[in-house]
XYZ file of C-alpha atoms in Angstrom:
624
model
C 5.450 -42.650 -15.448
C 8.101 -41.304 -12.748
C 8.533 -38.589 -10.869
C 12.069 -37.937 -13.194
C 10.266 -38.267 -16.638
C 7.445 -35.455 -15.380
C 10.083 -33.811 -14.541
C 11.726 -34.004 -17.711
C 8.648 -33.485 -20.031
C 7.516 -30.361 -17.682
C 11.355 -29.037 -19.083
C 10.258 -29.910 -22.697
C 7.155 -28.594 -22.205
C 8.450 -24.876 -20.874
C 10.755 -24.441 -23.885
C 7.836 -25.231 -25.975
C 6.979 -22.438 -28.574
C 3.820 -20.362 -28.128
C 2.556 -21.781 -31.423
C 4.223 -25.168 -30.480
C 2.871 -25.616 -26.718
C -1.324 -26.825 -27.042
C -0.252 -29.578 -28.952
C 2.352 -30.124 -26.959
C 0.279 -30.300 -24.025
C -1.590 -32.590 -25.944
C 0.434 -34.704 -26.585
C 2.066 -35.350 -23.298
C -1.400 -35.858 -21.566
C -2.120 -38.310 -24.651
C 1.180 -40.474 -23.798
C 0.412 -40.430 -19.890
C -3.434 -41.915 -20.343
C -2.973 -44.690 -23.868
C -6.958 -45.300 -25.007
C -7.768 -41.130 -23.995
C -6.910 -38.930 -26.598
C -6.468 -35.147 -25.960
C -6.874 -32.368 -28.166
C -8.549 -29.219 -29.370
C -11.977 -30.308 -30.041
C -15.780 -28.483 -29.573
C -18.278 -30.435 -26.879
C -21.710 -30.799 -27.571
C -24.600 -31.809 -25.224
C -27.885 -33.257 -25.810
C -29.334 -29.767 -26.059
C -26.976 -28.734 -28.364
C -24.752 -26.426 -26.221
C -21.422 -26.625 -27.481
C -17.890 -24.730 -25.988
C -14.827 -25.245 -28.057
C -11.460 -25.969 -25.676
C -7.768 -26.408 -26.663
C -7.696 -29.421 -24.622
C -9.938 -32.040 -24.174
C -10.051 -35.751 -23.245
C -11.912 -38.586 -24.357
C -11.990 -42.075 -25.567
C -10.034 -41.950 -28.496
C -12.219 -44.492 -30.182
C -15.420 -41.829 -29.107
C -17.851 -41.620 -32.767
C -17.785 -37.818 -33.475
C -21.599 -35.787 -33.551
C -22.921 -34.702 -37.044
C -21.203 -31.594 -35.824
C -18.336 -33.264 -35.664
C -18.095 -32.131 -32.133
C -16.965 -34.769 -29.167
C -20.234 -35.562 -26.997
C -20.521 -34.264 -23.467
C -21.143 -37.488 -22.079
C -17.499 -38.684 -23.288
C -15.608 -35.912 -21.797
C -13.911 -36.401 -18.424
C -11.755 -33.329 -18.685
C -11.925 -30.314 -20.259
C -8.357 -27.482 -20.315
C -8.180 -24.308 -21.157
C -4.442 -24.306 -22.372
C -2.231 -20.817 -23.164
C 1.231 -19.858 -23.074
C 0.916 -17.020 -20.562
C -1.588 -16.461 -17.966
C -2.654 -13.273 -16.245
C -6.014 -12.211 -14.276
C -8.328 -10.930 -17.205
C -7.312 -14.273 -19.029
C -8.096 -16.307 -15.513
C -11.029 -14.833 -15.467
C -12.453 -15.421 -19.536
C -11.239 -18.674 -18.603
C -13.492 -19.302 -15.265
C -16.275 -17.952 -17.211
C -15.601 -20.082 -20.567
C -15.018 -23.389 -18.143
C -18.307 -22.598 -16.375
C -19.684 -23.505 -19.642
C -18.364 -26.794 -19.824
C -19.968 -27.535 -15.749
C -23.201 -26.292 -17.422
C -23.714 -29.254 -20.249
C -25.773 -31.613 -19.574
C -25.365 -35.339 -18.945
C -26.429 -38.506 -19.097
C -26.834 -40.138 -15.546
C -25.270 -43.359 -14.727
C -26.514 -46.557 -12.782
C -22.760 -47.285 -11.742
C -22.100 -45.743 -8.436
C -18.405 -46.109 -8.958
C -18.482 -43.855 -12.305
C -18.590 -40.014 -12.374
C -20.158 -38.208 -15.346
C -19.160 -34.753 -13.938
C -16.062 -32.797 -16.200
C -13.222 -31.840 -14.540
C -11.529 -28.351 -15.592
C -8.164 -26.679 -15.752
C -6.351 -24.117 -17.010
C -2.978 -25.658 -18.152
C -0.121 -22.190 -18.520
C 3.499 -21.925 -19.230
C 3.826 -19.399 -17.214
C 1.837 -16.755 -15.189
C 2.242 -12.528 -15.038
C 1.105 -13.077 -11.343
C 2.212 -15.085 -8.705
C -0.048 -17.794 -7.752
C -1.258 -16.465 -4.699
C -2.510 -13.991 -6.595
C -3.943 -16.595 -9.054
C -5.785 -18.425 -5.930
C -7.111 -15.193 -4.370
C -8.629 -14.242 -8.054
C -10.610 -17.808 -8.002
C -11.111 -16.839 -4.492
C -13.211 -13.983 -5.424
C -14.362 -15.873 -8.294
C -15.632 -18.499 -6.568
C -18.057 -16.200 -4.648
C -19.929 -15.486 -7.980
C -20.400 -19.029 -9.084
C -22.327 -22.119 -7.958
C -19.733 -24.476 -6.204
C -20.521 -26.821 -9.268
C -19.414 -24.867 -12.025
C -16.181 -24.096 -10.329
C -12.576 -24.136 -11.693
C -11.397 -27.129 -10.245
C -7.504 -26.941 -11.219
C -5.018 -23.912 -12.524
C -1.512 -25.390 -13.401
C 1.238 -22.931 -14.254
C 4.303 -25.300 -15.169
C 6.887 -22.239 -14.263
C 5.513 -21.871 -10.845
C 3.242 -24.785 -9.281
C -0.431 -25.260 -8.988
C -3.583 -24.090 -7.433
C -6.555 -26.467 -6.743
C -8.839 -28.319 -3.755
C -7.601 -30.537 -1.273
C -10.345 -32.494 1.346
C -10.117 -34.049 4.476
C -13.001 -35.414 6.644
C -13.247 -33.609 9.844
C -11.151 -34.591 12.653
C -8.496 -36.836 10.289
C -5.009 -36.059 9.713
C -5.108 -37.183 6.048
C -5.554 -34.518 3.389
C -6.316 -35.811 -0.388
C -6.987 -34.473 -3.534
C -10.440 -33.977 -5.041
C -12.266 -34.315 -7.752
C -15.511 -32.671 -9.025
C -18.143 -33.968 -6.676
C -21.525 -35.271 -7.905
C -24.293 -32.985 -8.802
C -26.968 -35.159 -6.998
C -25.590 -36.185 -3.269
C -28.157 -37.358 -0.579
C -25.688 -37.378 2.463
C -23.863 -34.312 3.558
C -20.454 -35.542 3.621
C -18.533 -34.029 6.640
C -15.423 -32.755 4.512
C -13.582 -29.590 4.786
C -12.189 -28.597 1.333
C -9.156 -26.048 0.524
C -8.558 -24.177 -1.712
C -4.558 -24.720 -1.887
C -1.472 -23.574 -3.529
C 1.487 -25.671 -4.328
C 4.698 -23.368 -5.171
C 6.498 -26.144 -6.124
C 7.645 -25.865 -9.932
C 8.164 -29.503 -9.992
C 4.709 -30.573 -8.555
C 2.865 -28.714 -11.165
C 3.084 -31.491 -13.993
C 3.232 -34.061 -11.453
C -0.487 -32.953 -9.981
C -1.866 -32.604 -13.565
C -1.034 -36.061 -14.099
C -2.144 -37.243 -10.969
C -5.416 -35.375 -10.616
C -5.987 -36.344 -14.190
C -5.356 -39.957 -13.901
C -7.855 -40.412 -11.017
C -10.601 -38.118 -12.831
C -10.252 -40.689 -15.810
C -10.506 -43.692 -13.470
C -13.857 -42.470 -12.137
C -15.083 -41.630 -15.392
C -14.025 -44.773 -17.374
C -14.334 -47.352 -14.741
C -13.767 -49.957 -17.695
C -10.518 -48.792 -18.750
C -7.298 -50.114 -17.232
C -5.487 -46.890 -16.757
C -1.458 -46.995 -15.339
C -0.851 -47.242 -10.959
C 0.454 -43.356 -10.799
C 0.823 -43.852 -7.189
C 4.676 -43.031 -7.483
C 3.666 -39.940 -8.385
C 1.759 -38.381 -5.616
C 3.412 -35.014 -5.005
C 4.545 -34.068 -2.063
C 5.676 -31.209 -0.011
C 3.818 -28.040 1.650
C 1.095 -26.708 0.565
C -0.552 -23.067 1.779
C -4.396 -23.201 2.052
C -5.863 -20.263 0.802
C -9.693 -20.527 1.929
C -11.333 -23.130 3.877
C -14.773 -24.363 2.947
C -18.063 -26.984 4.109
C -20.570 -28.297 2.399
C -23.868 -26.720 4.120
C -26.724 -28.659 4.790
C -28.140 -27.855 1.304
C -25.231 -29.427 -0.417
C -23.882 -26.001 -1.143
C -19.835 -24.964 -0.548
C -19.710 -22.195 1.393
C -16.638 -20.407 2.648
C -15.715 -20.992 6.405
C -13.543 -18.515 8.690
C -13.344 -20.891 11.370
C -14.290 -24.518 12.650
C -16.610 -24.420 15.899
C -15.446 -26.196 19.022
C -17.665 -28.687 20.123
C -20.996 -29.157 22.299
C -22.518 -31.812 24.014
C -20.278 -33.991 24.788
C -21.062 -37.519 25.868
C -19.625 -41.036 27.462
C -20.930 -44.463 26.550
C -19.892 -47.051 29.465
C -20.327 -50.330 29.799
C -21.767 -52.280 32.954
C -18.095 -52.994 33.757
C -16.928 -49.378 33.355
C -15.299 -49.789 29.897
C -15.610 -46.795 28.054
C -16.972 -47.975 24.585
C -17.441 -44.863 22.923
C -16.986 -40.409 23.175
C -19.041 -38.907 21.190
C -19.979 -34.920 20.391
C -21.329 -32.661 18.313
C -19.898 -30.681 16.413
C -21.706 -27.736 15.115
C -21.257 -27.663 10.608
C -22.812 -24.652 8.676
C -26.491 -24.545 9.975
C -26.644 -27.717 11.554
C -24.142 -30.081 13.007
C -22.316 -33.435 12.548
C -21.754 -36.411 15.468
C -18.416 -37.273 15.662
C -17.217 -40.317 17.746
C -14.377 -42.265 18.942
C -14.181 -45.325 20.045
C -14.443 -49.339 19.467
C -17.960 -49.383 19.702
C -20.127 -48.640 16.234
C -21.563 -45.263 15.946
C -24.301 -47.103 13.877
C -25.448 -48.667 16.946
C -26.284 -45.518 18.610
C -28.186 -43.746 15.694
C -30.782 -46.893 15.058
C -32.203 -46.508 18.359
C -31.643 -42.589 18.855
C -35.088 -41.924 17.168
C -33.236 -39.063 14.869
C -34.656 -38.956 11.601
C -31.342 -38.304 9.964
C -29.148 -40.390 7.540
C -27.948 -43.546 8.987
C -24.617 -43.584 6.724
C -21.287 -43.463 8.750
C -17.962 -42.224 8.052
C -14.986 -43.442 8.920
C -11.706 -41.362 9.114
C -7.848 -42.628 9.248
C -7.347 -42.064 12.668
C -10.552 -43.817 13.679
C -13.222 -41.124 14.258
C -16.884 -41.869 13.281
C -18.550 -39.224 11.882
C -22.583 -38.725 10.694
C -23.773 -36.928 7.592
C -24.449 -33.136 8.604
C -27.431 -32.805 9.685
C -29.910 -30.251 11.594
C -29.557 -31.771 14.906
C -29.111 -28.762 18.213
C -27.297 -29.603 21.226
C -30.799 -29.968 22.895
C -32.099 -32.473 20.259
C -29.011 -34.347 20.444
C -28.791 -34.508 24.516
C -32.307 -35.688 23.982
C -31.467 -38.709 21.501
C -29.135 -39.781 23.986
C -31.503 -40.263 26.619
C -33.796 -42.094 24.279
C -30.517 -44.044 23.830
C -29.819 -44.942 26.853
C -33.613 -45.804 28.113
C -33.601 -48.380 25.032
C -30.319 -50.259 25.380
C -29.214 -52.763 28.037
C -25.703 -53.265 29.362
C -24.596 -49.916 29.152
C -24.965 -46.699 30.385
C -24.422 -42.694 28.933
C -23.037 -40.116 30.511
C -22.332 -36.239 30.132
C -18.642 -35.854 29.949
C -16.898 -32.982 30.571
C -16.410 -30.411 28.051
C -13.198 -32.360 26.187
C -11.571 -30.338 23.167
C -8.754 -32.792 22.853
C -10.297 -33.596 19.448
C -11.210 -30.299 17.803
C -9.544 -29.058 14.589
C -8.727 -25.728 13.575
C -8.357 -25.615 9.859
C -5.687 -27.575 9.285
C -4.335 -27.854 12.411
C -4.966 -30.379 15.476
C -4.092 -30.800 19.079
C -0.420 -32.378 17.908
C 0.616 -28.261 17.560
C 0.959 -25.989 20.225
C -1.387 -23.566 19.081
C -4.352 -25.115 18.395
C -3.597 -27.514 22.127
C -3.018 -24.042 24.121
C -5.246 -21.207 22.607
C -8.251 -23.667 21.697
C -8.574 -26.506 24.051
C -7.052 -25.406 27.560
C -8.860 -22.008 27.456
C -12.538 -24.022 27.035
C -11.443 -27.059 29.246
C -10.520 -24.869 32.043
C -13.151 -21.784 31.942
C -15.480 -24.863 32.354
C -14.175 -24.675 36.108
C -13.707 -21.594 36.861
C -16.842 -20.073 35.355
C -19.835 -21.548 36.575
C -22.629 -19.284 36.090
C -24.197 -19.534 32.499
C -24.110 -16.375 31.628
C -20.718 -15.809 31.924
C -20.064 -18.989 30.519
C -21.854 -16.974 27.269
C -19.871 -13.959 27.867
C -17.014 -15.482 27.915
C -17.582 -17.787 24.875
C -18.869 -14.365 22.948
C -16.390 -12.472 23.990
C -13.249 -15.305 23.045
C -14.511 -16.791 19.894
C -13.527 -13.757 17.963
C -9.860 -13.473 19.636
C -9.903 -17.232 18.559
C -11.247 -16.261 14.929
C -8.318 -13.709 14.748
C -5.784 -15.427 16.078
C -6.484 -18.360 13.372
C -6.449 -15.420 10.870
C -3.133 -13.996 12.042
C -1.633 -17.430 11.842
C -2.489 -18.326 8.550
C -1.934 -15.103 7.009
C 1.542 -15.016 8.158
C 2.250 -18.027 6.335
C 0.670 -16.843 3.152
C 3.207 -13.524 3.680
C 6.061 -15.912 4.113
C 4.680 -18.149 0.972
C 4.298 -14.912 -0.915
C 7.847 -13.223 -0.538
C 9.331 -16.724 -0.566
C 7.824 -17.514 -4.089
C 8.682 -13.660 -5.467
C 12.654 -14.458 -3.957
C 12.600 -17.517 -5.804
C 11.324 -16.516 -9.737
C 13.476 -13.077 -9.381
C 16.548 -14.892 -8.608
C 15.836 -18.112 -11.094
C 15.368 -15.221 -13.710
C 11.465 -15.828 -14.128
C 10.160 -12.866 -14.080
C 13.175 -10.431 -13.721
C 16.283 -10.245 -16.158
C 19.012 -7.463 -16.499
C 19.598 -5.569 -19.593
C 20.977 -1.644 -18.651
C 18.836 -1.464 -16.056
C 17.026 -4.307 -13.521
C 14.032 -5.397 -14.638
C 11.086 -6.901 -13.142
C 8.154 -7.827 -14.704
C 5.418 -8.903 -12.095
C 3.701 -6.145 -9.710
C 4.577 -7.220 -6.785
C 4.599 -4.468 -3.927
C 0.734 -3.583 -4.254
C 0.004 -6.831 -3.264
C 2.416 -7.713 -1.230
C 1.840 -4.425 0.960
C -1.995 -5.174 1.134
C -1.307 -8.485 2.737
C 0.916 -7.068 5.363
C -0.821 -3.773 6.232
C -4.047 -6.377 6.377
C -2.208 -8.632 9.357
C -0.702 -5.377 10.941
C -4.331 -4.607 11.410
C -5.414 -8.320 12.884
C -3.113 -8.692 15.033
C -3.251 -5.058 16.505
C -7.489 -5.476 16.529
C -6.919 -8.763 18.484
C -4.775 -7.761 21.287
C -7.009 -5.183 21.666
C -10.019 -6.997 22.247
C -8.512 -9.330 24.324
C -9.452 -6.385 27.574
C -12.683 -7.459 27.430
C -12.108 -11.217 28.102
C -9.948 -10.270 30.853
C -12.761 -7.542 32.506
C -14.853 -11.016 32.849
C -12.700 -11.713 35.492
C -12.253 -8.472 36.885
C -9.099 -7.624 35.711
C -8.967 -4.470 33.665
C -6.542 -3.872 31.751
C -7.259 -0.991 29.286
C -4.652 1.240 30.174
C -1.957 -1.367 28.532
C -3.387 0.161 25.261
C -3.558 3.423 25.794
C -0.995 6.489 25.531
C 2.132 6.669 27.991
C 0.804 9.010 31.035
C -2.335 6.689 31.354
C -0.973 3.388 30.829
C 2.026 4.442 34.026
C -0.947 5.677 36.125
C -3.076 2.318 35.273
C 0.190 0.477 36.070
C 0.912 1.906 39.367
C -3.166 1.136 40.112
C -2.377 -2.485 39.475
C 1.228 -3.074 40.561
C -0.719 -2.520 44.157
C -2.692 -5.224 44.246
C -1.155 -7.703 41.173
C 2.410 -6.787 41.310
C 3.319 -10.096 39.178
C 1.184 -8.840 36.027
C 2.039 -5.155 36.417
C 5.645 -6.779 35.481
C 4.828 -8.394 32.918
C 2.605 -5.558 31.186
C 5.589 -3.654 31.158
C 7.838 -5.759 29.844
C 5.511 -6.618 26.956
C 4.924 -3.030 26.503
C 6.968 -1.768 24.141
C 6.755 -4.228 21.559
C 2.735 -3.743 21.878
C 3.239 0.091 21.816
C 5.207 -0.687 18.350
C 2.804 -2.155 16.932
C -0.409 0.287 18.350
C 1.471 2.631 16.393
C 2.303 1.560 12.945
C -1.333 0.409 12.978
C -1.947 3.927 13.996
C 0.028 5.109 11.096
C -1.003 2.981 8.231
C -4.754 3.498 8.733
C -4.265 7.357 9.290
C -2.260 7.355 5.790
C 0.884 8.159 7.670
C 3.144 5.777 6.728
C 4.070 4.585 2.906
C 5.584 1.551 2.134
C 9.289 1.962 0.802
C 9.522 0.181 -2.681
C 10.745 -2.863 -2.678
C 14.673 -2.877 -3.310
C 16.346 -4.578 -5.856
C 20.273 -5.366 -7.232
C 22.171 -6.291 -9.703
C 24.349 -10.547 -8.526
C 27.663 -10.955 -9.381
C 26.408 -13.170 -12.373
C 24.432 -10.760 -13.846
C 21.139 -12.019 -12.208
C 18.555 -10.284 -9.710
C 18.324 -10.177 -6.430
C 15.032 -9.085 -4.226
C 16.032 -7.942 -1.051
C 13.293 -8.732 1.891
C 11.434 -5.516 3.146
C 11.433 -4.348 6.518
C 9.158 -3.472 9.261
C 10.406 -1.244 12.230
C 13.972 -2.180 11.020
C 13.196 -6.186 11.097
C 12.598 -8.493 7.775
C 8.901 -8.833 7.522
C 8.992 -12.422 7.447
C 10.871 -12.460 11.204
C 8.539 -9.548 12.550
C 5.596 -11.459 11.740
C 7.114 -15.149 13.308
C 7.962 -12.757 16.062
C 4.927 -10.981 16.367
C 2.628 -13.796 15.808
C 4.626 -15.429 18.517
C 4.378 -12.255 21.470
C 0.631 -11.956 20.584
C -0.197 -15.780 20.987
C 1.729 -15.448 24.321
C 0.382 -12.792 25.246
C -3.487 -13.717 25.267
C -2.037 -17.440 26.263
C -0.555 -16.321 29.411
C -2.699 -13.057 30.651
C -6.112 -15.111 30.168
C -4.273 -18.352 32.163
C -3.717 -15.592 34.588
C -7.279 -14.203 34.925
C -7.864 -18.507 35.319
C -5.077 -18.946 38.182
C -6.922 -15.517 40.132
C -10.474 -17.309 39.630
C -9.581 -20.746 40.598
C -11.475 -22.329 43.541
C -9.518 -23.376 46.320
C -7.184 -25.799 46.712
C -7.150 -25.830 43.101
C -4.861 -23.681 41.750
C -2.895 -23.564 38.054
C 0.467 -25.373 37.302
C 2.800 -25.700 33.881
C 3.557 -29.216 32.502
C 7.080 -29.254 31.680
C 7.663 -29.555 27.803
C 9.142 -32.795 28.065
C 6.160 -34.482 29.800
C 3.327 -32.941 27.566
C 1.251 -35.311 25.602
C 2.727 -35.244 21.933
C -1.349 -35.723 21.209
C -2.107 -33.112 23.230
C 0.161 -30.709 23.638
C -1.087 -28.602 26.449
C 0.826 -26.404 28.304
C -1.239 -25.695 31.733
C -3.494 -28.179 33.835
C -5.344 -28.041 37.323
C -3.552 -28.872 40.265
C -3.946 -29.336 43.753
C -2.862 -27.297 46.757
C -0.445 -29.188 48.959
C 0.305 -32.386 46.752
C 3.752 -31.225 45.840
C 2.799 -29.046 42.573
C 4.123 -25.830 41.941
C 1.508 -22.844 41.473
C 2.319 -21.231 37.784
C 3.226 -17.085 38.553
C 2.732 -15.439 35.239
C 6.438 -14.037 34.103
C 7.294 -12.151 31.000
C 10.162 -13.931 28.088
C 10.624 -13.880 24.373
C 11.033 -17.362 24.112
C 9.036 -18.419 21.368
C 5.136 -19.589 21.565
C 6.201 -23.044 20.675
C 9.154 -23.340 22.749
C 7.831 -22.519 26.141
């Protein structure tokens, strides 16, 4: 099995006939996987429950019920197969797949065997894109038990939607399977719900996720090494979710930055260990870093929680959520530290070097700047609680939306990218007297961009209020012309270097005040998307336009000004707060930590630093 002959039987498989392409399906998975047989076949339970499927797998050696019907307990995957899939059809086949998550089965004593089903949907080709397709299970998803779940669609004309995990904190993202139905430990995993656009990966995951769900669920059978195979490439992540402390997948907006965090030091002054919490649905998880074992801290903590440990690829520790506060956790450590000999814990500093942000880590810019320099640094210039509270209130949702923004840009770009592709590879538009296309697209497609419009406009927006913390006010920037010149007069009086650069970021701001203005007023109507006629007879989709730019490059652009914006005015309200001698100075680019990619850090008066001055560009976010 090689990348090439997936490649080639996904071809055979796509000019498969409609009455041709089950068994063809069949038969391809029934090649890949020798002693498992696939095919159209009823499933029966113990209880008699049965659901009939055009695909599913078992031993090929499995004794048929009475019924004639394969037993539940012999079937590791179960496919929904058609030639054409659309949303009604996604959802009779969520419902009819439910089903098969229902049966019951048999426990087993082997740890390393699964007995849960795996399920897909296995199409030629799809009436909607597949962002569509994930937003549907999406929705779907919030009307069924995380157990009875789709857990795969594959559409071999366009790529794939399913789950990808990673423990929190590690770089490495991997495919998943159905989890267990009975799990004592709440495994500190974030889990996406992804889509792969790549036409080429769809057979290749099928095969991949299939041959792994066999090899938990047949632990005696030698099955081939598919690790060739793996596909590759990116991958947009639709929703983000965590298991809550009830074993239940719930749908996250946002990870939480840390609390609590803590030192262990040994008698020589070695740091052994950094540890935190990090707060997890209604409870939290302790994450760690370091050589010494976070097992060895637990036993003598006094927490009645799980006493399993995780270990990530990059070399974080991590507990089993559990229902541990920041108070009960400073607490443990105390206990810890009145117990042990030869070392000694301290409160660190407020460190956000390690927190992740979806997907993201402190190796980008934007998670480094917006996340962990704001929260580092208000630690020293806010010293009061209550502002501390204020502030954290006040920033967590510019954080939320910002992370929002972000990501929905990229599904925007993923979007028109994939629509570009299938008209002009003749998918889904053809010529004949007239151009024809034969997806909805613009509905959509419009919905997604009026909904970031709105984000990013509701962000900046809020962002005053952070500022008024620090006693800078800047309301006026959002209001109409006559009051924002008065406001700026007010303020060039006394901060003459922001009153600059409020006016120079102006007009782009104004921009897009006003088309928000306009769409949620009903003003404005999206134009309808344009297409023509190639010299070789083929389609073309030309890219739509906000204010006169492509959407894709007014949203980089846009994303980019806004992230600057509340970057640079908040480091501002930082610099105007700072203590003396300490003051506020910019690490050149080529001397940031590529681990840690901050952009500002505290300096001191009169050791040869420069103070930062806040000054208005359109360089890019990432490039300054």
């Amino acid at each position: 099995m090689t990348p090439e002959s997936l490649e080639q039987i996904r071809n055979q498989l796509l000019e498969a006939s409609e009455s041709e392409f089950v068994g063809a399906v069949n038969d391809a998975l029934t090649a890949f996987y020798g002693p498992i047989a696939f095919a159209s076949k009823t499933i029966e339970d113990s209880a008699g429950a049965t659901v009939s499927l055009e695909s599913v797998a078992y031993p090929a050696e499995t004794e048929p019920l009475a019924s004639g019907a394969i037993p539940a307990d012999a079937v590791a995957i179960a496919n929904i197969v058609c030639d054409s899939l659309d949303l009604p059809s996604l959802r009779l086949a969520f419902g009819k797949l439910r089903q098969v998550k229902r049966l019951a089965k048999t426990p087993s004593s082997n740890t390393a065997k699964t007995v849960e089903t795996l399920t897909a949907v296995i199409a030629k080709s799809s009436a909607v894109t597949l962002d569509a397709v994930a937003q549907e299970i999406r929705a779907l998803n919030r009307t069924a038990p995380d157990s009875e779940r789709l857990d795969m669609v594959v559409v071999l004309s366009q790529g794939v939607v399913d789950y990808k995990m990673r423990f929190f904190g590690d770089d490495q993202v991997n495919m998943m399977l159905p989890p267990s139905r009975v799990r004592e430990d709440v495994v500190p995993v974030l889990v996406y719900l992804a889509v792969d656009g790549n036409p080429s990966n769809s057979v290749k995951s099928l095969a991949f996720v299939s041959a792994a769900q066999c090899r938990c669920f047949y632990p005696e059978i030698a099955f081939p090494d598919v690790r060739g195979i793996v596909p590759s490439g990116h991958v947009a992540l639709i929703a983000t979710y965590q298991y809550d402390l009830s074993n239940v997948l719930r749908e996250v907006d946002a990870i939480a930055p840390p609390l609590s965090p803590f030192s262990v030091v040994a008698n020589d002054g070695t740091q052994l260990l950094e540890l935190w919490l990090q707060p997890w649905q209604q409870g939290s998880v302790i994450v760690a870093k370091g050589q010494m074992p976070l097992l060895g801290l637990l036993v003598p903590s006094g927490l009645n929680i799980s006493k399993r440990v995780f270990q990530t690829s990059n070399g974080f520790q991590l507990s089993s959520a559990t229902p541990l506060d920041a108070a009960g956790f400073s607490q443990a450590m105390v206990r810890v530290a009145k117990r042990s000999r030869g070392i000694s814990i301290r409160k660190s500093q407020q460190s956000f070097t390690l927190a992740k942000l979806l997907d993201e880590g402190t190796t980008t810019p934007f998670v480094a700047r917006i996340s962990m320099t704001p929260l580092t640094i208000r630690d020293i210039v806010l010293n009061d609680k209550g502002l501390v509270k204020k502030f954290d209130d006040r920033f967590q949702p510019i954080l939320n939306g910002l992370i929002r923004a972000r990501s929905n840009a990229k599904e925007i770009e993923a979007l028109w990218n994939e629509h570009e592709a299938a008209v002009a590879s003749g998918r889904i538009a053809h010529v004949d007297n007239a151009i024809h296309v034969d997806v909805a697209f613009d509905g959509n497609f419009n919905d997604k961009v009026d909904g970031l419009i709105a984000e990013l406009a509701r962000t900046l927006k809020k962002f005053q209020k952070v500022a008024k913390i620090f006693g800078i006010d800047i309301g006026f920037f959002f209001q109409n012309e006559p009051q924002f010149q008065k406001g700026l007069a007010a303020l060039r009086s006394v901060d003459p270097e922001l009153a600059d650069y409020l006016q120079a970021a102006r007009p782009w701001a104004q921009d897009l005040r006003l088309f928000r203005d306009d769409l949620e007023h009903g003003t404005y109507v999206h134009p309808m998307i344009q297409y023509s006629r190639t010299a070789s007879n083929g389609v073309e989709a030309h890219e739509p336009l906000i204010l006169g730019v492509p959407v894709r490059q007014y949203f980089a652009t846009t994303v980019s000004r806004v992230n600057r914006f509340i970057e640079e005015i908040l480091m501002w309200c930082y610099q105007r707060s700072m203590p003396t001698p300490m003051m506020l100075t910019e690490i050149p680019r080529a001397s940031r930590d590529p681990n840690k990619l901050e952009r500002f850090k505290i300096g001191v008066e009169g050791q040869g630093e420069t103070r930062w001055i806040i000054t208005y560009s359109e360089a890019p976010f990432d490039e300054v």
